[in-house]
Coordinates of C-alpha atoms and ligand atoms in Angstrom, one line a residue:
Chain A
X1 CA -28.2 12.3 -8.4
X2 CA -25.7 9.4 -7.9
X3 CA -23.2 10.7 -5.0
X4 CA -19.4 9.2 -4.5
X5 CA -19.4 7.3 -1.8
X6 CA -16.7 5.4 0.7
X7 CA -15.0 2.3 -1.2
X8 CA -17.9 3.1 -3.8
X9 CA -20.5 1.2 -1.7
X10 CA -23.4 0.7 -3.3
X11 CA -26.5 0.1 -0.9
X12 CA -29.4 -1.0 -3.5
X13 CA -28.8 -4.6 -3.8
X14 CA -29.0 -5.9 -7.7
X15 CA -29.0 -2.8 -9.0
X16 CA -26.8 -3.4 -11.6
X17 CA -30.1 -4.2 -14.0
X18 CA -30.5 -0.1 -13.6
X19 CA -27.7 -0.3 -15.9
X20 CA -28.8 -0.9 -19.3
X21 CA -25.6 -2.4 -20.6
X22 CA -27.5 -2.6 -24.3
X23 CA -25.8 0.6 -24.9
X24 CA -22.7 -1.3 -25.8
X25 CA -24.6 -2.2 -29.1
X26 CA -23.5 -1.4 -32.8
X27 CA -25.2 -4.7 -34.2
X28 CA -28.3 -5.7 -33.4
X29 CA -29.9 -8.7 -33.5
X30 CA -32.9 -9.3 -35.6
X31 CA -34.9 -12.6 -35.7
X32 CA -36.7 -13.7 -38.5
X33 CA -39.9 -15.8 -37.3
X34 CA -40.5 -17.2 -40.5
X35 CA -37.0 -19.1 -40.3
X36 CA -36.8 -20.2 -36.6
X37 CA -38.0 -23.8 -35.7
X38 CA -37.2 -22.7 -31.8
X39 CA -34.9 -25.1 -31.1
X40 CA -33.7 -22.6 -28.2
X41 CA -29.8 -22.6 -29.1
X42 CA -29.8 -19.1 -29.3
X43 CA -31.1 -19.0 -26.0
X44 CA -28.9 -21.3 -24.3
X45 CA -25.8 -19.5 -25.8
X46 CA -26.8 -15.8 -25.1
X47 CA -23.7 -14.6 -22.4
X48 CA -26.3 -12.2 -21.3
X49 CA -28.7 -14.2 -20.6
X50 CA -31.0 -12.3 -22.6
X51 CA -33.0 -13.9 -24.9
X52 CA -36.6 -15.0 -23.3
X53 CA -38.6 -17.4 -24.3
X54 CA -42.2 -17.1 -25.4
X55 CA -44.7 -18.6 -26.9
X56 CA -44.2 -16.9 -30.4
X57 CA -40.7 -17.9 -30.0
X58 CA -37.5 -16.1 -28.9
X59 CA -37.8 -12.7 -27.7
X60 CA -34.4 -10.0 -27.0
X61 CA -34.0 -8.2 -24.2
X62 CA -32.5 -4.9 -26.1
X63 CA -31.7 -3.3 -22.9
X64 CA -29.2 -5.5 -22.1
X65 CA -28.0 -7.4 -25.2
X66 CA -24.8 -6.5 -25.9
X67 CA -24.8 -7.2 -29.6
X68 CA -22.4 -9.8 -29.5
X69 CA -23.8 -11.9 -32.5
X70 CA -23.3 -15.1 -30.7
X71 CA -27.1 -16.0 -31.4
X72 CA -26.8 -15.8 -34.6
X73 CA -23.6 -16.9 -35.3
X74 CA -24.9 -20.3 -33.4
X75 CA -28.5 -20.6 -35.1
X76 CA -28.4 -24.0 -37.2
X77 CA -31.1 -21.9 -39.4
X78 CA -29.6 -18.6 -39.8
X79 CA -33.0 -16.8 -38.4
X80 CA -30.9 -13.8 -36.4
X81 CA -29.3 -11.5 -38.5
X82 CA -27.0 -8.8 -37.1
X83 CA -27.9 -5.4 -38.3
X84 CA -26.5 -2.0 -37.7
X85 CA -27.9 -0.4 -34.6
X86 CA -29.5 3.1 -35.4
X87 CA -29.8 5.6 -32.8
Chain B
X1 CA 5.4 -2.0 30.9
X2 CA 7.8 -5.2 30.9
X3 CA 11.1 -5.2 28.6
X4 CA 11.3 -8.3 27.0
X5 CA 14.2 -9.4 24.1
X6 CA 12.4 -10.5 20.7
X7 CA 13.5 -10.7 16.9
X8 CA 11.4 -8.0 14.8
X9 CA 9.0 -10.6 13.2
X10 CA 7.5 -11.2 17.1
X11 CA 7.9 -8.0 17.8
X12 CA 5.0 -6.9 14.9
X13 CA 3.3 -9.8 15.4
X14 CA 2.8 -8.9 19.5
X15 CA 1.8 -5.4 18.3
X16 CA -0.8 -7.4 15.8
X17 CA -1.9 -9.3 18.8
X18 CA -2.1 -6.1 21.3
X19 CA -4.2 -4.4 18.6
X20 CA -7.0 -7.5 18.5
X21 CA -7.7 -8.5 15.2
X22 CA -10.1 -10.8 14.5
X23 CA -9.0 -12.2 11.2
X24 CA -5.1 -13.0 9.6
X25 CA -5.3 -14.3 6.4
X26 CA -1.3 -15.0 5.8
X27 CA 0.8 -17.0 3.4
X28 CA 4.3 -17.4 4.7
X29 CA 7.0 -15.9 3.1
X30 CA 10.9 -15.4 3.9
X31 CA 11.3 -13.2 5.9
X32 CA 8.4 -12.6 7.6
X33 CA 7.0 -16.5 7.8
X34 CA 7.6 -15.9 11.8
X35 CA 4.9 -13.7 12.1
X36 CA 2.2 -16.1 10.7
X37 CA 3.8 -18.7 12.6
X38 CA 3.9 -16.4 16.0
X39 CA 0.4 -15.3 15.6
X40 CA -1.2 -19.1 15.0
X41 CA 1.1 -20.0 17.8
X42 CA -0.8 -17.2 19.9
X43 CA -4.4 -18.5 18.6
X44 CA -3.7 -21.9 19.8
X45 CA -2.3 -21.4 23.4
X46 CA -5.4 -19.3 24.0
X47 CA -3.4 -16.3 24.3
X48 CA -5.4 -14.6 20.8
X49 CA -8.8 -14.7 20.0
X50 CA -8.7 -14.4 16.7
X51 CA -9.5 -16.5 12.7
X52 CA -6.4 -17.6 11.3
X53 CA -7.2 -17.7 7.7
X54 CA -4.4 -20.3 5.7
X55 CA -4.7 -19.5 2.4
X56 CA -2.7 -20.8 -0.8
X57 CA -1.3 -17.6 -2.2
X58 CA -0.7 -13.7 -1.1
X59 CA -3.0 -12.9 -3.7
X60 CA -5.8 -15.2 -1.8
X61 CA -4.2 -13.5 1.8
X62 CA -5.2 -10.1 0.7
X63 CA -8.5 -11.1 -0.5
X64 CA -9.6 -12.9 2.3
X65 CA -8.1 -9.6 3.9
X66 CA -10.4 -8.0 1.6
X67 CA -13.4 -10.0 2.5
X68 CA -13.3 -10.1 6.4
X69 CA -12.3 -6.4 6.7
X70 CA -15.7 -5.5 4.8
X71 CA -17.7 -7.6 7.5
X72 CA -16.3 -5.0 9.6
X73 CA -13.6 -7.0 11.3
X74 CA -9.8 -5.9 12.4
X75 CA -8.1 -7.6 9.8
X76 CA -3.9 -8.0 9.8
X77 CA -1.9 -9.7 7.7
X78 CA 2.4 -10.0 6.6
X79 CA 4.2 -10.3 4.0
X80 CA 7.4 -9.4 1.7
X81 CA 8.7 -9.4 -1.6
X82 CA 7.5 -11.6 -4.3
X83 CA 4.4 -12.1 -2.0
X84 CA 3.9 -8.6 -2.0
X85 CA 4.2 -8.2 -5.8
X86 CA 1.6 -11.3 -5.9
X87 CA -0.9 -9.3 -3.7
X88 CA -0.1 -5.9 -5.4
X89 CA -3.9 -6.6 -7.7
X90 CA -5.4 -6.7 -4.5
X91 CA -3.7 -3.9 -2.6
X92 CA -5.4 -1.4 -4.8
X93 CA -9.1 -3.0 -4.3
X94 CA -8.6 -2.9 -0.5
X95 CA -7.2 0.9 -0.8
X96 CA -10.4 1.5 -3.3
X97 CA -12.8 -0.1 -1.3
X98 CA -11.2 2.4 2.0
X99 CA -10.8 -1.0 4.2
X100 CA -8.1 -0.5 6.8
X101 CA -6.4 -3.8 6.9
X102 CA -3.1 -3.5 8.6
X103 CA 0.1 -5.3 7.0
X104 CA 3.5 -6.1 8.4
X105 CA 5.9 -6.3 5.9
X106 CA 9.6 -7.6 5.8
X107 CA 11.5 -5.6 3.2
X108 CA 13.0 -8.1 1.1
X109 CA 14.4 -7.6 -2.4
X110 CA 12.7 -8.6 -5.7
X111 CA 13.8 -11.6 -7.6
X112 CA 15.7 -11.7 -10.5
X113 CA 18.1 -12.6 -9.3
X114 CA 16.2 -14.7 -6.3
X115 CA 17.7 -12.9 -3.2
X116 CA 15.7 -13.4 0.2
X117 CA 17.6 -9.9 2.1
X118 CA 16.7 -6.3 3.0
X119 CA 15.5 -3.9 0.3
X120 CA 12.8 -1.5 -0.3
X121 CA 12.1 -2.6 -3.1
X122 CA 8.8 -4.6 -2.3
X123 CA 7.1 -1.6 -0.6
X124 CA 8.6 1.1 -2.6
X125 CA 6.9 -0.5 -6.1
X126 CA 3.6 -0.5 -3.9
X127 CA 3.2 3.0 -2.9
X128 CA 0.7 3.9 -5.9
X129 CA -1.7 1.4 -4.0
X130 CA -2.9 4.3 -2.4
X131 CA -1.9 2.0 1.4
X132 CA -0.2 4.1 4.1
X133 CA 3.7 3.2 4.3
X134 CA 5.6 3.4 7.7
X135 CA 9.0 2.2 8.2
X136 CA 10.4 1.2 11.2
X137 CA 14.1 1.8 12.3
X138 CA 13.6 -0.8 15.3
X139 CA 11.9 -3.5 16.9
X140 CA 10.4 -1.2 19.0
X141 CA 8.9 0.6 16.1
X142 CA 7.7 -1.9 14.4
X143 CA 5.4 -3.4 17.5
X144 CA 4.4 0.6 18.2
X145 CA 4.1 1.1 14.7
X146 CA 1.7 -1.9 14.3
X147 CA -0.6 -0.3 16.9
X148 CA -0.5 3.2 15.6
X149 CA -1.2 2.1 12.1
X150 CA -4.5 0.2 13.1
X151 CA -5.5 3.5 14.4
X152 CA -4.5 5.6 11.9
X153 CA -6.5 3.9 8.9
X154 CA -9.2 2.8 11.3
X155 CA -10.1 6.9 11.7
X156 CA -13.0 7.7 10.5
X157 CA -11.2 10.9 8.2
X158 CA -9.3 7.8 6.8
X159 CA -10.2 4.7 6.1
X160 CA -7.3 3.1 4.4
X161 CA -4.9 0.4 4.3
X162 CA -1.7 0.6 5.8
X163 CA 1.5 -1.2 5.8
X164 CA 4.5 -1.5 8.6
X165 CA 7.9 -2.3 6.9
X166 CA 10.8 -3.1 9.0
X167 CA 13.9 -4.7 7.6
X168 CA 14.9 -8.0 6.5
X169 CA 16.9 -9.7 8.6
X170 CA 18.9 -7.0 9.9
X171 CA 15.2 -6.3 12.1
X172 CA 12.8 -9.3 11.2
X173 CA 15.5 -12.0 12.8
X174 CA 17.8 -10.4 15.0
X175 CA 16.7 -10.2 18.7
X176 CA 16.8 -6.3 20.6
X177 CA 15.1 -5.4 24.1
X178 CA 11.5 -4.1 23.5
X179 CA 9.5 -2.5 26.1
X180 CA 5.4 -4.1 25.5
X181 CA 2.6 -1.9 26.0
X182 CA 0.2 -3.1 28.4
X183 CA -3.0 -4.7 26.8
X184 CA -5.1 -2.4 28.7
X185 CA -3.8 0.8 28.2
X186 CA -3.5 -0.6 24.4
X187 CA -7.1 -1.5 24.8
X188 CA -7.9 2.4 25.7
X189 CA -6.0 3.4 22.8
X190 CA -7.3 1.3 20.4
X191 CA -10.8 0.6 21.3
X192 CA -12.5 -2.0 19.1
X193 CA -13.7 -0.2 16.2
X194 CA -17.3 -0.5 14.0
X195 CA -17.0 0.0 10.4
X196 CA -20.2 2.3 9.3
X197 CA -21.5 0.0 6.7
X198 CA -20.3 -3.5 6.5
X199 CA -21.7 -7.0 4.2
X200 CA -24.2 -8.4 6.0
X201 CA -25.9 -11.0 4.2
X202 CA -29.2 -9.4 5.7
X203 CA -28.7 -6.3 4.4
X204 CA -27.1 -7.2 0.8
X205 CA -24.8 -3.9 -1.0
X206 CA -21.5 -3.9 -3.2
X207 CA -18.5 -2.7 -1.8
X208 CA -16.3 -1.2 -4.5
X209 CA -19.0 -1.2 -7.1
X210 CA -19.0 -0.3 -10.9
X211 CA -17.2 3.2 -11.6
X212 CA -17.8 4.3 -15.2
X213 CA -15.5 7.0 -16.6
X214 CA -18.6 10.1 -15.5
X215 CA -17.5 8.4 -11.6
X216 CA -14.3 7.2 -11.8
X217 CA -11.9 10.3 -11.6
X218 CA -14.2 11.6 -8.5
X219 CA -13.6 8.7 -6.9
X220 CA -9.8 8.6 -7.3
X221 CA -10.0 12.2 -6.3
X222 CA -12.2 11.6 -2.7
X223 CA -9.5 8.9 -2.4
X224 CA -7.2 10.6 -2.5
X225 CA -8.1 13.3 -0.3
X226 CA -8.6 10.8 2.6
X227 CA -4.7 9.8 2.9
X228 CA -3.7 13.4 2.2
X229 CA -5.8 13.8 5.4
X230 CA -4.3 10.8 6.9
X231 CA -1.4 13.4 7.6
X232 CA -2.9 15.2 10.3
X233 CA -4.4 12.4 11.7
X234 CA -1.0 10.7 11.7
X235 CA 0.0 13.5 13.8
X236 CA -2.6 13.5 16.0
X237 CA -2.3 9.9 16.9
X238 CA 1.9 10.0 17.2
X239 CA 0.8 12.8 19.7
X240 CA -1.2 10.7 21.7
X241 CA 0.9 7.6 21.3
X242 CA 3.6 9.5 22.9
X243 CA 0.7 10.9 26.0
X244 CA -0.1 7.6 26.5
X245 CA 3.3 5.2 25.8
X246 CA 6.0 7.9 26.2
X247 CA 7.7 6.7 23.4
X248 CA 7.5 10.0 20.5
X249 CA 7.0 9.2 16.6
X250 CA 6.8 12.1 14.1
X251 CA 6.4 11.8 10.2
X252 CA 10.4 12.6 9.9
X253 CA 12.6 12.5 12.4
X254 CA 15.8 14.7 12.2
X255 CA 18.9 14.5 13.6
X256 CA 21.5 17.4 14.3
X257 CA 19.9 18.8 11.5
X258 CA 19.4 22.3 12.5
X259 CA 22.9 23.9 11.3
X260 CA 24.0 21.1 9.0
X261 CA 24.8 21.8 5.3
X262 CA 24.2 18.0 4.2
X263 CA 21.1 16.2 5.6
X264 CA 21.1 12.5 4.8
X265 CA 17.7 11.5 4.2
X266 CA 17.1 7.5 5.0
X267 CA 14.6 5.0 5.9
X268 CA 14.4 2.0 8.1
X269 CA 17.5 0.2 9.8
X270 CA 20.2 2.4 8.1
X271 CA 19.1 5.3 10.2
X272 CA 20.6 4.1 13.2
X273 CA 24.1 3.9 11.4
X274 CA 23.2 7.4 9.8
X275 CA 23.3 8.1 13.3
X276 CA 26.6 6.7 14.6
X277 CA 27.9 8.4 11.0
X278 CA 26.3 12.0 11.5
X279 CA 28.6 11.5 15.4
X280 CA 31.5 10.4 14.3
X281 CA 31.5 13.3 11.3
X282 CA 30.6 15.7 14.0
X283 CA 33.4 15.0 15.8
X284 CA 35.8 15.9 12.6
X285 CA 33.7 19.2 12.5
X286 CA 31.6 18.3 9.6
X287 CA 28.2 19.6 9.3
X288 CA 26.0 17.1 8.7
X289 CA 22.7 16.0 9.8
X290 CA 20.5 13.3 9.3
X291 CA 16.8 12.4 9.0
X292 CA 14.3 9.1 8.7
X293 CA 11.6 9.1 7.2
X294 CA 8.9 7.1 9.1
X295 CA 6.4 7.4 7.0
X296 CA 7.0 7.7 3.4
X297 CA 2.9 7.6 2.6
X298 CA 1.7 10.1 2.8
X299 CA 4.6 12.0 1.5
X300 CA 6.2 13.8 4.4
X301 CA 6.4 17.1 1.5
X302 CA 6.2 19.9 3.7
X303 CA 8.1 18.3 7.0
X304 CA 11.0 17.4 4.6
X305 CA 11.1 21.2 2.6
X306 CA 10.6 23.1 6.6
X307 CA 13.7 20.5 7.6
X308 CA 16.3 21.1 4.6
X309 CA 15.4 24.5 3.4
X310 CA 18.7 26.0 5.0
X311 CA 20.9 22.8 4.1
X312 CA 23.4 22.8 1.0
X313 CA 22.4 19.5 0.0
X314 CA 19.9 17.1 0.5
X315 CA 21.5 13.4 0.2
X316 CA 19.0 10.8 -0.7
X317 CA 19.6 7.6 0.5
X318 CA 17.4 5.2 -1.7
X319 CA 17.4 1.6 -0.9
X320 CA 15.4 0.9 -4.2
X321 CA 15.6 1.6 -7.3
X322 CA 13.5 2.9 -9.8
X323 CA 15.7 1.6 -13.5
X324 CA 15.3 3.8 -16.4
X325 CA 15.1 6.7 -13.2
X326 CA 16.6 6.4 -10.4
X327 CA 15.8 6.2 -6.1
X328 CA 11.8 7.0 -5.9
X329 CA 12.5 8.7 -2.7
X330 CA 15.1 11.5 -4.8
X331 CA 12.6 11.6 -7.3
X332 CA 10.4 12.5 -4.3
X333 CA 12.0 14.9 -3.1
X334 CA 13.1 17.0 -6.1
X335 CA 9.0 17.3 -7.1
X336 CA 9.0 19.0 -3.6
X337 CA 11.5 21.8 -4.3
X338 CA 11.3 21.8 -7.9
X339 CA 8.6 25.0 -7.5
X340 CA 10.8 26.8 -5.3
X341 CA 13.0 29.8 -6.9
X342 CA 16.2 28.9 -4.0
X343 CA 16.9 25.5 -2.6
X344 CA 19.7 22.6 -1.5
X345 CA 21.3 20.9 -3.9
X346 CA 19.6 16.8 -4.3
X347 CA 21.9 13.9 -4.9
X348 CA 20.9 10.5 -4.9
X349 CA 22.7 7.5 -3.4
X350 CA 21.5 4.5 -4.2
X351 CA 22.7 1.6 -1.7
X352 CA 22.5 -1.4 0.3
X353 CA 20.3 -3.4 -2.8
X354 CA 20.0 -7.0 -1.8
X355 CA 21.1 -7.2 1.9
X356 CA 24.2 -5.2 1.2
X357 CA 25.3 -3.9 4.6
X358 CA 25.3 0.1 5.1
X359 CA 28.6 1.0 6.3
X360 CA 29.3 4.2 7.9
X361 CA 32.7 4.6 5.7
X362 CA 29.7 4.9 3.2
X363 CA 28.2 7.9 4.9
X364 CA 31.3 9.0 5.0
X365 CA 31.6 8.9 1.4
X366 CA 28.1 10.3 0.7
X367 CA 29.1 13.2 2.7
X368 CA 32.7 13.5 1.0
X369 CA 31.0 13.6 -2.7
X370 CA 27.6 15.6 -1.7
X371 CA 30.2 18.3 -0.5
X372 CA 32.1 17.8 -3.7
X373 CA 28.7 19.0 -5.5
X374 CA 28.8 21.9 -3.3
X375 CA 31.8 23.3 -4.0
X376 CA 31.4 22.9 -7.4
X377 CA 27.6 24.3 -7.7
X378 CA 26.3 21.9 -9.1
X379 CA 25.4 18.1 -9.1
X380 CA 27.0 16.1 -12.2
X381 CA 25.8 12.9 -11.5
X382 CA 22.7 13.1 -9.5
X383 CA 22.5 9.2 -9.2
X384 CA 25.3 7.3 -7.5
X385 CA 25.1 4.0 -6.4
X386 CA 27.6 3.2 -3.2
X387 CA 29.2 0.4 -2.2
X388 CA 29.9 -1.0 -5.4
X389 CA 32.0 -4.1 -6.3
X390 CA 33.7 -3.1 -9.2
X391 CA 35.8 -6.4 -9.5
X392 CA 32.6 -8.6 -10.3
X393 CA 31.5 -6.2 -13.3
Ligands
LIG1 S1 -26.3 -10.5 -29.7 FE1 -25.3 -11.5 -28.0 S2 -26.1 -10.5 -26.2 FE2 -27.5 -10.0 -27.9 S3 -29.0 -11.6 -27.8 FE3 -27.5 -12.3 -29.2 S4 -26.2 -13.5 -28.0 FE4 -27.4 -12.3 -26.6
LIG2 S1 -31.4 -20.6 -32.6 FE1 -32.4 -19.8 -34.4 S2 -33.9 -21.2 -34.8 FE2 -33.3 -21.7 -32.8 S3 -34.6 -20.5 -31.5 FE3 -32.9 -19.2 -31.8 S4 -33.6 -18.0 -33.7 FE4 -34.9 -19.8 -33.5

């Protein structure tokens, strides 16, 4: 159980990744493998820093994308489309 | 204890320098650029040992007040008006974040129009920061006052911010006789103090971390509770000041109050002409009383209600202004009594904006119209403002 503490100190260093900030979401991301040449823009221009790259191309982090759009509003081959996010 | 003559700005910055710091991070700003200036002065004869932070802004002062006080040192720092609105982002963090960083203020007024003399303005607009506000009537004060606020916020029940006004000019520049506390029974007083947990780059933690709205309202609320506790604590260490200095401090202090149907309620340098008013009036048989507050946060409630209860009227003397309101003291004070079924009459007088001297023919008058609402039963104009030029309006 999280307590109050003085001048809400926060002893665990980097604990801010325990907060998932992809709760934010209401559009979501989806890439479409079959368009992207993985030219990387999206993952230079992801504020999150959370697009990883792999082998099979980009991956999303959903736990802490934010749902921006700014991937796919900046992918030269419209492979990320933003959908509704369904919880 | 040697008496030495000193203008108010040295007089806070030798309380600064009894009380050790380790860090001032200070912009200069009329009218309290002497005290920077006093305190380097100190660091380079030898006489302080302490990091002189020169920033470029009061907003970079209080963050590098910020930032030192949460490696656990005794941080000071001064300023006034504009640079007081500049810091006012800041001023909340450091309450937030419960770091007792110790300020000397001189109260100036708020520009526009650009005017560098006494007001309360600066500190007044700043007492939501959640800092502790004491005001000083006196030289004297201020250097005691200095002291005593380092160990008020440094306690471990507290853990807050506070500020030391004294006046603009009519304190910060002009030159009294004030005894000075001997370093080492200062020393015994004040004894260098360990924050619990402080940044240490070996041992990484946030300070004043992430508070989403389920945290938030708790926090405000612990907050809170630390400078309502602050009162006591206040108390306790007036007490000891007095043990240990023989100079006594309380919350409010009245003045031939106890049969007096108007109590004049001030703060800072006015209170000494209150004084000389509340004689003279005496003399004429009028019974009036007088009162300064020296500390306005935490709200002296309870001393203020226990002081006036038996009064007629209760004249505020705000030295600020609250527009669209009026004086944030009156407003202060009504809250208090609002919830009781009996009590004084509250008029608010709202004077000396700007530099304007306090008179005691304005006391006078104050007296004069808060009798007026007496006879009559009933305030009609609840805010006056004295002193007033009407040829230039
Ligand atoms: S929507 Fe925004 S946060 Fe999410 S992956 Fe794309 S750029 Fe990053
Ligand atoms: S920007 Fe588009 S094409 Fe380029 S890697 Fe990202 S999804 Fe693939």
């Amino acid at each position: 159980m999280v307590k109050i503490t003085i001048g809400a100190i926060n002893k665990v260093p980097g604990s801010s990744k325990n907060y998932k900030t992809g709760d934010w979401r209401t559009l979501k991301p989806v890439i479409d493998m079959e368009k992207c040449k993985k030219c990387w823009i999206c993952y230079k221009f992801c504020p999150e820093g959370c697009i990883k790259k792999t082998d099979d191309g980009p991956e999303t982090d959903y736990d802490y994308c934010k749902g921006c759009g700014i991937c796919a509003y900046e992918c030269p081959f419209k492979a990320i489309e933003m959908v509704m996010e369904e919880r | 204890m040697a008496k030495i003559t000193i203008m108010g700005n040295m007089a806070t910055a030798l309380g600064a320098k009894l009380s050790r710091p380790d860090v001032v991070p200070a912009y200069p700003i009329t009218p309290s650029t002497l005290f920077p200036e006093k305190i380097s002065e100190y660091i380079a004869d030898g006489e302080m040992d302490a990091e002189m932070i020169r920033v470029e802004s009061e907003h970079s002062a209080m963050s590098a007040c910020i930032g030192a006080s949460a490696c656990g040192a005794r941080v000071c720092t001064a300023s006034a008006s504009q640079g007081i609105a500049l810091m006012s982002e800041m001023m909340f963090i450091a309450a937030g974040m419960r770091l007792p960083i110790v300020m000397a203020v001189g109260n100036r007024a708020l520009a526009a129009p650009i005017n560098i003399w006494c007001d309360h303005q600066d500190t007044i607009s700043q007492r939501d920061t959640g800092w502790l506000q004491f005001y000083a009537e006196r030289n004297q004060e201020g250097l005691d006052l200095m002291i005593i606020a380092f160990k008020v916020c440094e306690d471990k029940r507290v853990l807050l911010p506070g500020m030391v006004g004294i006046d603009a000019f009519v304190l910060t520049h002009t030159t009294e006789a004030v005894d000075v506390p001997e370093q080492e029974l200062v020393d015994e007083f004040l004894p260098k103090y360990k924050l619990e947990l402080s940044l240490d780059p070996n041992k990484p933690m946030t300070f004043g971390s992430f508070g989403t709205p389920e945290f938030y309202q708790e926090f405000k609320y612990t907050q809170v509770k630390a400078i309502e506790k602050s009162s006591d604590v206040i108390d306790e260490v007036f007490a000891e000041f007095k043990k240990k200095f023989g100079r006594e401090y309380r919350k409010i202090m009245p003045y031939k109050c106890e049969d007096a149907d108007v109590i004049i309620l001030t703060m800072g340098s006015m209170s000494g002409t209150a004084r000389a008013a509340v004689n003279k009036m005496r003399e004429e048989g009028k019974k009036v009383g007088c009162c300064k507050l020296t500390v306005y946060r935490p709200f002296p409630g309870k001393e203020l209600m226990d002081l006036t209860k038996n009064a007629r009227v209760i004249a505020v003397l705000d030295r600020d202004i609250s527009p669209g309101f009026g004086g944030a003291l009156y407003g202060e004070v009504s809250a208090q009594f609002v919830n009781e079924p009996k009590h004084p009459l509250i008029t608010d007088y709202i004077i000396g904006l700007g530099g304007r001297d306090v008179l005691i023919e304005n006391f006078e008058e104050i007296y004069d119209k808060s009798m007026d609402a007496v006879k009559k039963g009933r305030v009609e104009k609840p805010v006056e403002w004295i002193n007033m030029n009407q040829e230039v309006l």
